[in-house]
Coordinates of C-alpha atoms (C1' of nucleotides) in Angstrom, one line a residue:
Chain Z
X1 CA 75.9 28.7 99.9
X2 CA 76.8 29.8 103.4
X3 CA 80.0 28.0 104.3
X4 CA 83.5 28.5 105.6
X5 CA 85.8 30.2 103.1
X6 CA 87.7 27.6 101.1
X7 CA 91.4 28.2 100.0
X8 CA 90.0 28.6 96.6
X9 CA 87.7 31.5 97.8
X10 CA 90.6 33.1 99.6
X11 CA 92.5 33.0 96.4
X12 CA 89.6 34.6 94.5
X13 CA 89.5 37.5 97.1
X14 CA 93.2 38.2 96.7
X15 CA 93.0 38.1 92.9
X16 CA 90.0 40.3 92.9
X17 CA 91.8 42.7 95.2
X18 CA 94.9 42.7 92.9
X19 CA 92.8 43.4 89.9
X20 CA 91.0 46.3 91.6
X21 CA 94.2 47.8 93.2
X22 CA 96.1 47.4 90.0
X23 CA 93.4 49.2 88.0
X24 CA 92.4 51.9 90.4
X25 CA 95.2 52.3 92.9
X26 CA 95.1 51.9 96.7
X27 CA 93.0 54.8 97.4
X28 CA 90.5 54.6 94.6
X29 CA 89.8 50.9 94.9
X30 CA 86.6 50.3 96.8
X31 CA 86.5 47.5 99.4
X32 CA 82.8 47.1 99.1
X33 CA 83.1 46.6 95.3
X34 CA 86.0 44.1 95.8
X35 CA 83.9 42.1 98.2
X36 CA 80.9 42.0 95.9
X37 CA 83.1 41.1 92.9
X38 CA 84.7 38.3 94.9
X39 CA 81.3 37.0 96.0
X40 CA 81.7 37.6 99.7
X41 CA 80.6 40.1 102.2
X42 CA 82.5 43.1 103.4
X43 CA 82.3 41.8 106.9
X44 CA 84.3 38.6 106.4
X45 CA 87.0 40.5 104.5
X46 CA 87.5 42.5 107.7
X47 CA 87.7 39.2 109.7
X48 CA 90.7 38.1 107.6
X49 CA 92.3 41.6 107.2
X50 CA 92.6 44.3 109.9
X51 CA 91.9 47.1 107.5
X52 CA 92.3 48.2 103.8
X53 CA 96.0 48.7 104.1
X54 CA 96.6 45.2 105.5
X55 CA 94.5 43.8 102.6
X56 CA 96.4 45.8 100.1
X57 CA 99.7 44.5 101.5
X58 CA 98.5 40.9 101.4
X59 CA 97.6 41.5 97.7
X60 CA 101.0 43.0 97.1
X61 CA 102.8 40.1 98.7
X62 CA 101.0 37.7 96.4
X63 CA 102.0 39.8 93.4
X64 CA 105.6 40.1 94.5
X65 CA 106.0 36.4 95.3
X66 CA 105.2 35.8 91.7
X67 CA 107.6 38.4 90.3
X68 CA 110.4 37.3 92.5
X69 CA 110.3 33.9 90.9
X70 CA 111.6 35.5 87.7
X71 CA 114.7 36.7 89.5
X72 CA 115.2 33.3 91.1
X73 CA 115.3 31.9 87.6
X74 CA 118.1 34.3 86.8
X75 CA 120.1 32.9 89.7
X76 CA 119.8 29.3 88.6
X77 CA 121.6 27.8 85.6
X78 CA 125.2 27.9 84.5
X79 CA 125.0 30.1 81.5
X80 CA 127.1 33.2 81.2
X81 CA 125.9 36.7 81.9
X82 CA 124.4 37.6 78.5
X83 CA 122.6 34.3 78.1
X84 CA 120.9 34.9 81.4
X85 CA 120.0 38.4 80.5
X86 CA 118.4 37.2 77.3
X87 CA 116.4 34.7 79.3
X88 CA 115.3 37.4 81.7
X89 CA 114.1 39.6 78.9
X90 CA 112.0 36.8 77.5
X91 CA 110.6 36.0 80.9
X92 CA 109.8 39.6 81.4
X93 CA 107.9 39.8 78.1
X94 CA 106.0 36.5 78.8
X95 CA 105.0 37.3 82.4
X96 CA 104.1 40.9 81.7
X97 CA 101.5 39.6 79.2
X98 CA 100.3 36.8 81.5
X99 CA 99.9 38.9 84.6
X100 CA 100.1 42.6 84.0
X101 CA 98.2 43.2 87.2
X102 CA 101.1 41.9 89.3
X103 CA 103.4 44.4 87.6
X104 CA 100.9 47.2 88.1
X105 CA 100.7 46.4 91.8
X106 CA 104.4 47.0 91.9
X107 CA 104.1 50.1 90.0
X108 CA 101.4 51.3 92.4
X109 CA 103.8 51.3 95.4
X110 CA 106.5 53.2 93.5
X111 CA 104.2 56.2 93.3
X112 CA 103.2 58.3 96.3
X113 CA 100.0 56.3 97.1
X114 CA 101.7 54.1 99.7
X115 CA 104.3 56.4 100.9
X116 CA 104.3 55.3 104.5
X117 CA 105.4 51.8 103.5
X118 CA 108.0 53.0 100.9
X119 CA 111.2 52.3 103.0
X120 CA 110.0 48.9 104.2
X121 CA 108.7 47.8 100.9
X122 CA 111.8 48.9 99.1
X123 CA 114.0 46.9 101.4
X124 CA 111.8 43.9 101.0
X125 CA 111.4 44.0 97.3
X126 CA 114.6 45.5 95.9
X127 CA 117.0 44.0 98.5
X128 CA 117.2 40.6 96.9
X129 CA 117.6 41.7 93.3
X130 CA 120.1 44.4 94.2
X131 CA 122.3 41.7 96.0
X132 CA 121.9 39.2 93.2
X133 CA 122.7 41.5 90.4
X134 CA 125.6 43.2 92.2
X135 CA 127.2 39.9 93.1
X136 CA 126.7 38.6 89.7
X137 CA 128.4 41.6 88.1
X138 CA 131.2 41.5 90.6
X139 CA 131.9 37.8 89.8
X140 CA 131.7 38.4 86.1
X141 CA 134.2 41.2 86.4
X142 CA 136.6 38.9 88.2
X143 CA 136.3 36.3 85.5
X144 CA 136.7 39.0 82.9
X145 CA 133.4 38.2 81.4
X146 CA 132.7 41.9 81.5
X147 CA 134.7 45.0 81.5
X148 CA 136.8 45.9 84.5
X149 CA 136.3 49.6 84.8
X150 CA 132.9 49.7 86.3
X151 CA 131.2 50.1 89.6
X152 CA 129.2 46.9 90.0
X153 CA 126.6 48.5 92.3
X154 CA 125.9 51.3 89.8
X155 CA 125.8 49.0 86.9
X156 CA 123.5 46.6 88.7
X157 CA 121.3 49.6 89.4
X158 CA 121.2 50.8 85.7
X159 CA 120.5 47.2 84.7
X160 CA 117.5 46.9 86.9
X161 CA 116.3 50.3 85.9
X162 CA 116.1 49.1 82.3
X163 CA 114.4 45.9 83.2
X164 CA 111.9 47.7 85.5
X165 CA 111.0 50.2 82.8
X166 CA 110.4 47.4 80.4
X167 CA 108.0 45.8 82.8
X168 CA 106.0 48.9 83.2
X169 CA 106.2 49.6 79.5
X170 CA 104.4 46.4 78.8
X171 CA 101.8 46.8 81.6
X172 CA 100.9 50.2 82.7
X173 CA 98.6 52.5 80.8
X174 CA 100.8 55.5 80.7
X175 CA 104.0 53.6 80.0
X176 CA 102.4 51.5 77.2
X177 CA 101.4 54.7 75.5
X178 CA 104.8 56.1 75.9
X179 CA 106.4 53.0 74.5
X180 CA 104.2 53.3 71.4
X181 CA 105.2 57.0 71.0
X182 CA 108.9 56.1 71.1
X183 CA 108.8 52.9 69.1
X184 CA 105.7 52.9 67.0
X185 CA 102.1 51.8 67.3
X186 CA 103.0 48.2 66.7
X187 CA 105.9 47.7 69.2
X188 CA 103.8 45.2 71.1
X189 CA 103.7 42.9 68.0
X190 CA 107.5 42.8 67.9
X191 CA 108.9 41.1 71.0
X192 CA 111.9 39.7 69.2
X193 CA 113.0 43.1 68.0
X194 CA 112.7 44.5 71.5
X195 CA 114.6 41.6 73.0
X196 CA 117.5 41.9 70.5
X197 CA 117.8 45.7 70.8
X198 CA 117.7 45.7 74.5
X199 CA 120.2 43.0 74.7
X200 CA 122.5 44.9 72.3
X201 CA 122.2 48.0 74.5
X202 CA 123.0 46.0 77.7
X203 CA 125.7 43.9 76.1
X204 CA 127.7 46.9 74.9
X205 CA 127.4 48.7 78.2
X206 CA 128.8 45.7 79.9
X207 CA 131.4 44.4 77.6
X208 CA 133.3 47.3 76.1
X209 CA 136.5 47.4 78.0
X210 CA 139.8 49.1 78.3
X211 CA 141.6 46.7 76.1
X212 CA 139.1 47.4 73.3
X213 CA 139.7 51.1 73.7
X214 CA 143.5 50.8 73.5
X215 CA 142.9 48.7 70.5
X216 CA 140.8 51.3 68.9
X217 CA 143.6 53.8 69.5
X218 CA 146.0 51.5 67.7
X219 CA 143.7 51.3 64.8
X220 CA 143.5 55.1 64.6
X221 CA 147.3 55.4 64.6
X222 CA 147.5 52.8 61.8
X223 CA 145.1 54.6 59.5
Chain X
X1 CA 93.3 91.8 103.0
X2 CA 90.4 91.3 100.7
X3 CA 91.6 92.1 97.2
X4 CA 91.7 90.8 93.7
X5 CA 94.1 87.9 93.4
X6 CA 97.5 89.1 92.1
X7 CA 99.7 87.1 89.7
X8 CA 101.9 86.5 92.7
X9 CA 99.0 84.9 94.6
X10 CA 98.0 82.8 91.6
X11 CA 101.5 81.5 91.5
X12 CA 101.3 80.6 95.2
X13 CA 98.1 78.6 94.6
X14 CA 99.7 76.6 91.9
X15 CA 102.9 76.0 93.9
X16 CA 100.9 75.0 96.9
X17 CA 98.9 72.6 94.7
X18 CA 102.0 71.1 93.2
X19 CA 103.5 70.6 96.7
X20 CA 100.4 68.8 97.9
X21 CA 99.7 66.7 94.8
X22 CA 103.4 65.8 94.7
X23 CA 103.3 64.7 98.3
X24 CA 99.8 63.0 98.5
X25 CA 98.8 62.3 94.9
X26 CA 95.8 63.4 92.9
X27 CA 93.2 61.7 95.0
X28 CA 94.6 62.1 98.5
X29 CA 95.4 65.7 98.2
X30 CA 92.7 67.8 99.8
X31 CA 91.4 70.9 98.0
X32 CA 90.3 72.6 101.2
X33 CA 93.7 72.2 102.7
X34 CA 95.4 73.5 99.6
X35 CA 93.2 76.6 99.7
X36 CA 93.9 77.1 103.3
X37 CA 97.7 76.7 102.9
X38 CA 97.7 79.0 99.9
X39 CA 95.8 81.7 102.0
X40 CA 92.6 81.8 99.9
X41 CA 89.1 80.4 100.1
X42 CA 88.0 77.2 98.4
X43 CA 85.3 79.2 96.5
X44 CA 87.8 81.3 94.6
X45 CA 89.8 78.3 93.7
X46 CA 86.7 77.0 92.0
X47 CA 86.2 80.3 90.2
X48 CA 89.6 79.8 88.5
X49 CA 89.4 76.0 88.0
X50 CA 86.3 74.1 87.0
X51 CA 87.1 71.1 89.3
X52 CA 89.8 69.3 91.1
X53 CA 91.0 67.6 87.9
X54 CA 91.3 70.9 86.1
X55 CA 93.3 72.3 88.9
X56 CA 95.6 69.3 89.0
X57 CA 96.2 69.6 85.2
X58 CA 97.1 73.2 85.6
X59 CA 99.6 72.3 88.3
X60 CA 101.0 69.5 86.1
X61 CA 101.4 71.9 83.1
X62 CA 103.4 74.2 85.3
X63 CA 105.7 71.4 86.4
X64 CA 106.1 70.1 82.9
X65 CA 106.9 73.5 81.4
X66 CA 109.9 73.5 83.8
X67 CA 111.0 70.0 83.1
X68 CA 110.8 70.5 79.3
X69 CA 113.2 73.3 79.6
X70 CA 115.9 70.7 80.4
X71 CA 115.3 69.0 77.1
X72 CA 115.3 72.3 75.2
X73 CA 118.8 72.7 76.6
X74 CA 119.7 69.4 75.1
X75 CA 118.7 70.5 71.6
X76 CA 120.8 73.7 71.8
X77 CA 124.5 73.9 71.5
X78 CA 126.9 72.3 69.0
X79 CA 128.6 69.7 71.2
X80 CA 128.7 66.1 70.2
X81 CA 126.3 63.4 71.6
X82 CA 128.2 62.5 74.7
X83 CA 129.0 66.0 75.8
X84 CA 125.3 66.8 75.7
X85 CA 124.4 63.7 77.5
X86 CA 126.9 64.7 80.3
X87 CA 125.3 68.0 80.4
X88 CA 121.9 66.5 80.7
X89 CA 122.9 64.3 83.6
X90 CA 124.2 67.3 85.5
X91 CA 121.1 69.2 84.7
X92 CA 119.0 66.3 85.9
X93 CA 120.8 66.2 89.2
X94 CA 120.6 69.9 89.7
X95 CA 117.0 70.3 89.0
X96 CA 115.9 67.2 90.8
X97 CA 117.4 68.8 93.9
X98 CA 116.0 72.2 93.3
X99 CA 112.4 71.1 92.4
X100 CA 111.8 67.5 93.4
X101 CA 108.0 68.3 93.4
X102 CA 108.0 68.9 89.7
X103 CA 109.5 65.5 89.1
X104 CA 107.0 63.9 91.5
X105 CA 104.1 65.5 89.7
X106 CA 105.4 63.7 86.6
X107 CA 105.8 60.5 88.6
X108 CA 102.2 60.8 89.8
X109 CA 100.8 60.6 86.3
X110 CA 102.8 57.6 85.3
X111 CA 101.0 55.6 88.0
X112 CA 97.3 54.7 87.8
X113 CA 96.0 57.7 89.6
X114 CA 95.2 59.8 86.4
X115 CA 94.5 56.9 84.1
X116 CA 91.8 58.7 82.1
X117 CA 94.4 61.3 81.0
X118 CA 97.2 58.8 80.3
X119 CA 97.1 58.7 76.5
X120 CA 96.7 62.5 76.2
X121 CA 99.4 63.3 78.7
X122 CA 101.8 60.7 77.2
X123 CA 101.5 62.3 73.8
X124 CA 101.9 65.8 75.2
X125 CA 104.9 65.0 77.4
X126 CA 106.8 62.2 75.7
X127 CA 106.1 63.3 72.1
X128 CA 108.8 66.0 72.1
X129 CA 111.6 64.1 73.8
X130 CA 110.9 61.0 71.7
X131 CA 111.3 63.0 68.5
X132 CA 114.4 64.9 69.7
X133 CA 116.2 61.8 70.9
X134 CA 115.3 59.7 67.9
X135 CA 116.4 62.4 65.5
X136 CA 119.5 63.0 67.3
X137 CA 120.5 59.4 67.3
X138 CA 119.6 59.0 63.7
X139 CA 121.9 62.0 62.8
X140 CA 124.7 60.7 65.0
X141 CA 124.5 57.4 63.3
X142 CA 124.7 59.0 59.8
X143 CA 127.8 60.9 61.0
X144 CA 129.3 57.7 62.4
X145 CA 129.5 59.3 65.8
X146 CA 127.7 56.3 67.2
X147 CA 127.5 52.6 66.1
X148 CA 125.6 51.8 63.0
X149 CA 123.8 48.6 64.0
X150 CA 121.1 50.0 66.2
X151 CA 117.4 50.9 65.9
X152 CA 117.4 54.7 66.8
X153 CA 113.8 54.6 68.2
X154 CA 114.6 51.8 70.5
X155 CA 117.9 53.3 71.7
X156 CA 116.2 56.6 72.2
X157 CA 113.7 54.8 74.3
X158 CA 116.3 53.0 76.5
X159 CA 118.1 56.2 76.8
X160 CA 115.0 58.1 78.1
X161 CA 114.2 55.1 80.4
X162 CA 117.6 55.6 82.1
X163 CA 117.2 59.4 82.5
X164 CA 113.6 59.0 83.7
X165 CA 114.7 56.5 86.3
X166 CA 117.4 58.8 87.5
X167 CA 115.0 61.6 87.9
X168 CA 112.7 59.5 90.0
X169 CA 115.6 58.1 91.9
X170 CA 116.5 61.5 93.1
X171 CA 113.0 62.6 94.0
X172 CA 110.5 60.0 94.9
X173 CA 110.3 58.4 98.3
X174 CA 110.3 54.8 97.1
X175 CA 112.9 55.3 94.3
X176 CA 115.2 57.2 96.6
X177 CA 115.2 54.2 99.0
X178 CA 115.8 51.8 96.2
X179 CA 118.7 53.8 95.0
X180 CA 120.3 53.6 98.4
X181 CA 119.7 49.9 98.6
X182 CA 121.5 49.4 95.2
X183 CA 124.3 52.0 95.6
X184 CA 124.7 52.6 99.3
X185 CA 123.3 55.0 101.9
X186 CA 125.5 57.9 100.8
X187 CA 124.7 57.8 97.0
X188 CA 123.2 61.2 97.3
X189 CA 126.5 62.6 98.4
X190 CA 128.3 61.4 95.3
X191 CA 126.8 63.1 92.2
X192 CA 130.1 63.0 90.3
X193 CA 130.4 59.2 90.6
X194 CA 126.7 58.8 89.5
X195 CA 127.4 61.0 86.5
X196 CA 130.5 59.2 85.4
X197 CA 129.2 55.8 85.8
X198 CA 125.9 56.5 84.0
X199 CA 127.8 58.3 81.2
X200 CA 130.1 55.2 80.9
X201 CA 127.0 52.9 80.7
X202 CA 125.4 55.1 78.0
X203 CA 128.6 55.8 76.1
X204 CA 129.4 52.1 75.7
X205 CA 125.9 51.2 74.7
X206 CA 126.0 53.8 72.0
X207 CA 129.6 53.6 70.7
X208 CA 130.6 50.0 70.5
X209 CA 130.3 49.1 66.8
X210 CA 130.7 46.3 64.4
X211 CA 134.2 47.3 63.4
X212 CA 135.3 47.0 67.0
X213 CA 133.7 43.5 67.1
X214 CA 135.5 42.4 64.0
X215 CA 138.7 43.7 65.4
X216 CA 138.2 41.8 68.6
X217 CA 137.7 38.7 66.5
X218 CA 141.1 39.3 64.7
X219 CA 142.7 39.7 68.1
X220 CA 141.3 36.4 69.2
X221 CA 142.6 34.7 66.1
X222 CA 146.1 36.2 66.7
X223 CA 146.3 34.9 70.3
Chain E
dT1 C1' 69.3 15.9 118.2
dC2 C1' 70.2 20.2 119.9
dA3 C1' 72.9 23.7 122.5
dA4 C1' 76.8 26.5 122.0
dG5 C1' 80.3 28.2 119.6
dA6 C1' 82.2 29.6 115.1
dC7 C1' 81.7 32.0 111.1
dG8 C1' 79.5 34.9 107.3
dT9 C1' 76.1 38.7 106.2
dG10 C1' 75.1 43.4 104.7
dA11 C1' 72.5 47.4 106.2
dG12 C1' 73.9 51.0 108.7
dT13 C1' 77.2 54.7 110.6
dG14 C1' 80.3 58.3 110.9
dA15 C1' 84.1 60.6 108.9
dC16 C1' 85.8 62.8 105.0
dC17 C1' 85.8 66.0 101.2
dA18 C1' 84.6 68.0 96.5
dC19 C1' 81.9 71.4 95.4
dT20 C1' 78.0 75.3 96.0
dC21 C1' 75.8 79.6 97.1
dA22 C1' 74.1 83.3 99.9
dC23 C1' 76.6 86.8 101.5
dA24 C1' 80.4 90.3 102.3
dA25 C1' 83.9 93.2 100.8
dG26 C1' 86.3 95.8 97.4
dA27 C1' 86.3 98.4 92.8
dT28 C1' 84.1 101.5 89.5
dG29 C1' 81.9 105.5 87.7
dG30 C1' 78.7 109.0 87.5
Chain H
dC1 C1' 79.2 109.5 98.1
dC2 C1' 76.1 106.2 96.7
dA3 C1' 74.6 102.5 93.3
dT4 C1' 76.1 98.8 90.8
dC5 C1' 79.2 95.4 89.4
dT6 C1' 83.0 92.4 90.3
dT7 C1' 85.3 89.3 93.0
dG8 C1' 86.5 86.7 97.3
dT9 C1' 84.4 84.0 101.6
dG10 C1' 83.6 79.8 104.1
dA11 C1' 79.8 77.3 106.4
dG12 C1' 77.0 74.1 104.5
dT13 C1' 75.5 70.0 101.5
dG14 C1' 75.4 65.7 99.4
dG15 C1' 77.8 61.8 98.1
dT16 C1' 81.2 58.3 98.8
dC17 C1' 83.3 54.7 101.4
dA18 C1' 86.0 52.3 105.3
dC19 C1' 84.5 49.9 108.8
dT20 C1' 81.0 47.9 112.5
dC21 C1' 77.8 45.0 114.7
dA22 C1' 73.4 42.7 115.5
dC23 C1' 71.8 39.0 113.4
dG24 C1' 71.4 34.6 110.7
dT25 C1' 73.4 30.3 109.3
dC26 C1' 76.4 26.4 109.7
dT27 C1' 79.4 23.2 112.5
dT28 C1' 80.6 20.4 116.3
dG29 C1' 80.4 17.3 119.9
dA30 C1' 78.1 15.2 123.7

DNA sequence: TCAAGACGTGAGTGACCACTCACAAGATGG
DNA sequence: CCATCTTGTGAGTGGTCACTCACGTCTTGA
């Protein structure tokens, strides 16, 4: 019973931490409780992690590694913009159900609770996706896959805002409630509808272009 | 110096509470510190509010009353959809600068810290805007002001998601940082650009309709 | 096989903080 | 002007929890 911690056990400790932090938040989660639930002593937890903050950041890292894999998926493949977006929405729905805690860890840092790390974490976490999305939109613009009259950085930002809110809306207590208020008690039984409506929203924002507007003008003159 | 609390003083207490809660969050904010900063004793604070939670909820109510006024503005007036949206974006920018703390109070409850009140608060806070936005979109759809092939509830939801994220992006530490990563260090000096790009994004999502798509198809055949 | 080092244990400690209560200082009114 | 009531005061209390350390148990290598 009294042995060196295995990799397996270290994993259990992190997962237990993630579960507690995701549920209670950084400050309300109790280290003694986490240790007990993970089946180890507090002492050994402090041999591996300097303090509560360091442990929290380790849990966060593990959660983010997972979430970042979804974006990596976005980068691979040769499909066009919208096919990729559709893929991302489905991935988002799938992983939000599988690992809501990872998403809630992310949500946790966006609120004030870990203010001191906000700039560092933002750079670590958002840096990659911001670059990927912006570059992708710039390229799509050059290829005329999407409209020409937009600011790629801004549109990448709005795009990520929508995805981020969808993540939270599947995972966090408050946002789940809000989602139901907007879209009905049974939204969570209708992933296909959510996917198609969100895709429609994003598609239109990205694809209406000036030629279409000119065209519409011509139509009006005709009638 | 030792007198009954005036309305003025009660206001100071709430505002001090809002400042502390917005900065530190529900759990990290210290009641003794709030009392000292507000220039009163802890004792009297507990004569007015049953406990910390009750005081927090009172601070939250005050913040929300203010934020809800922005939506009320949205309901008034006879302009069309997009003119109203433009007005809302400008209001959002203005009030986020004037009272970032109110927005951060709102952000605070969306994270886990006040989980026990999540359902109640969501219903209180989101109920009104959800109804207003959905009805507005439904009506605009009937009048053919916007496209016909959308689910009004879903689009109201996406719309509010974008506005909510803009609020947070102006006010919260983490989201401000993220905004800069996406859109450059000087985003906050360029409200007009943000307004026009966000409006463009929303406008397109709402106005592209099936007739335009048919039309585009005809164009393709011609060429 | 056993000594010495490595590692895990968990009761204990001190700091912090929500909340109380005995008291003090105004207000009221006769 | 004093008795009584109302209201504010803030040191104190009890509970919680991050973190430590003296100890026990396992591992290693000679």
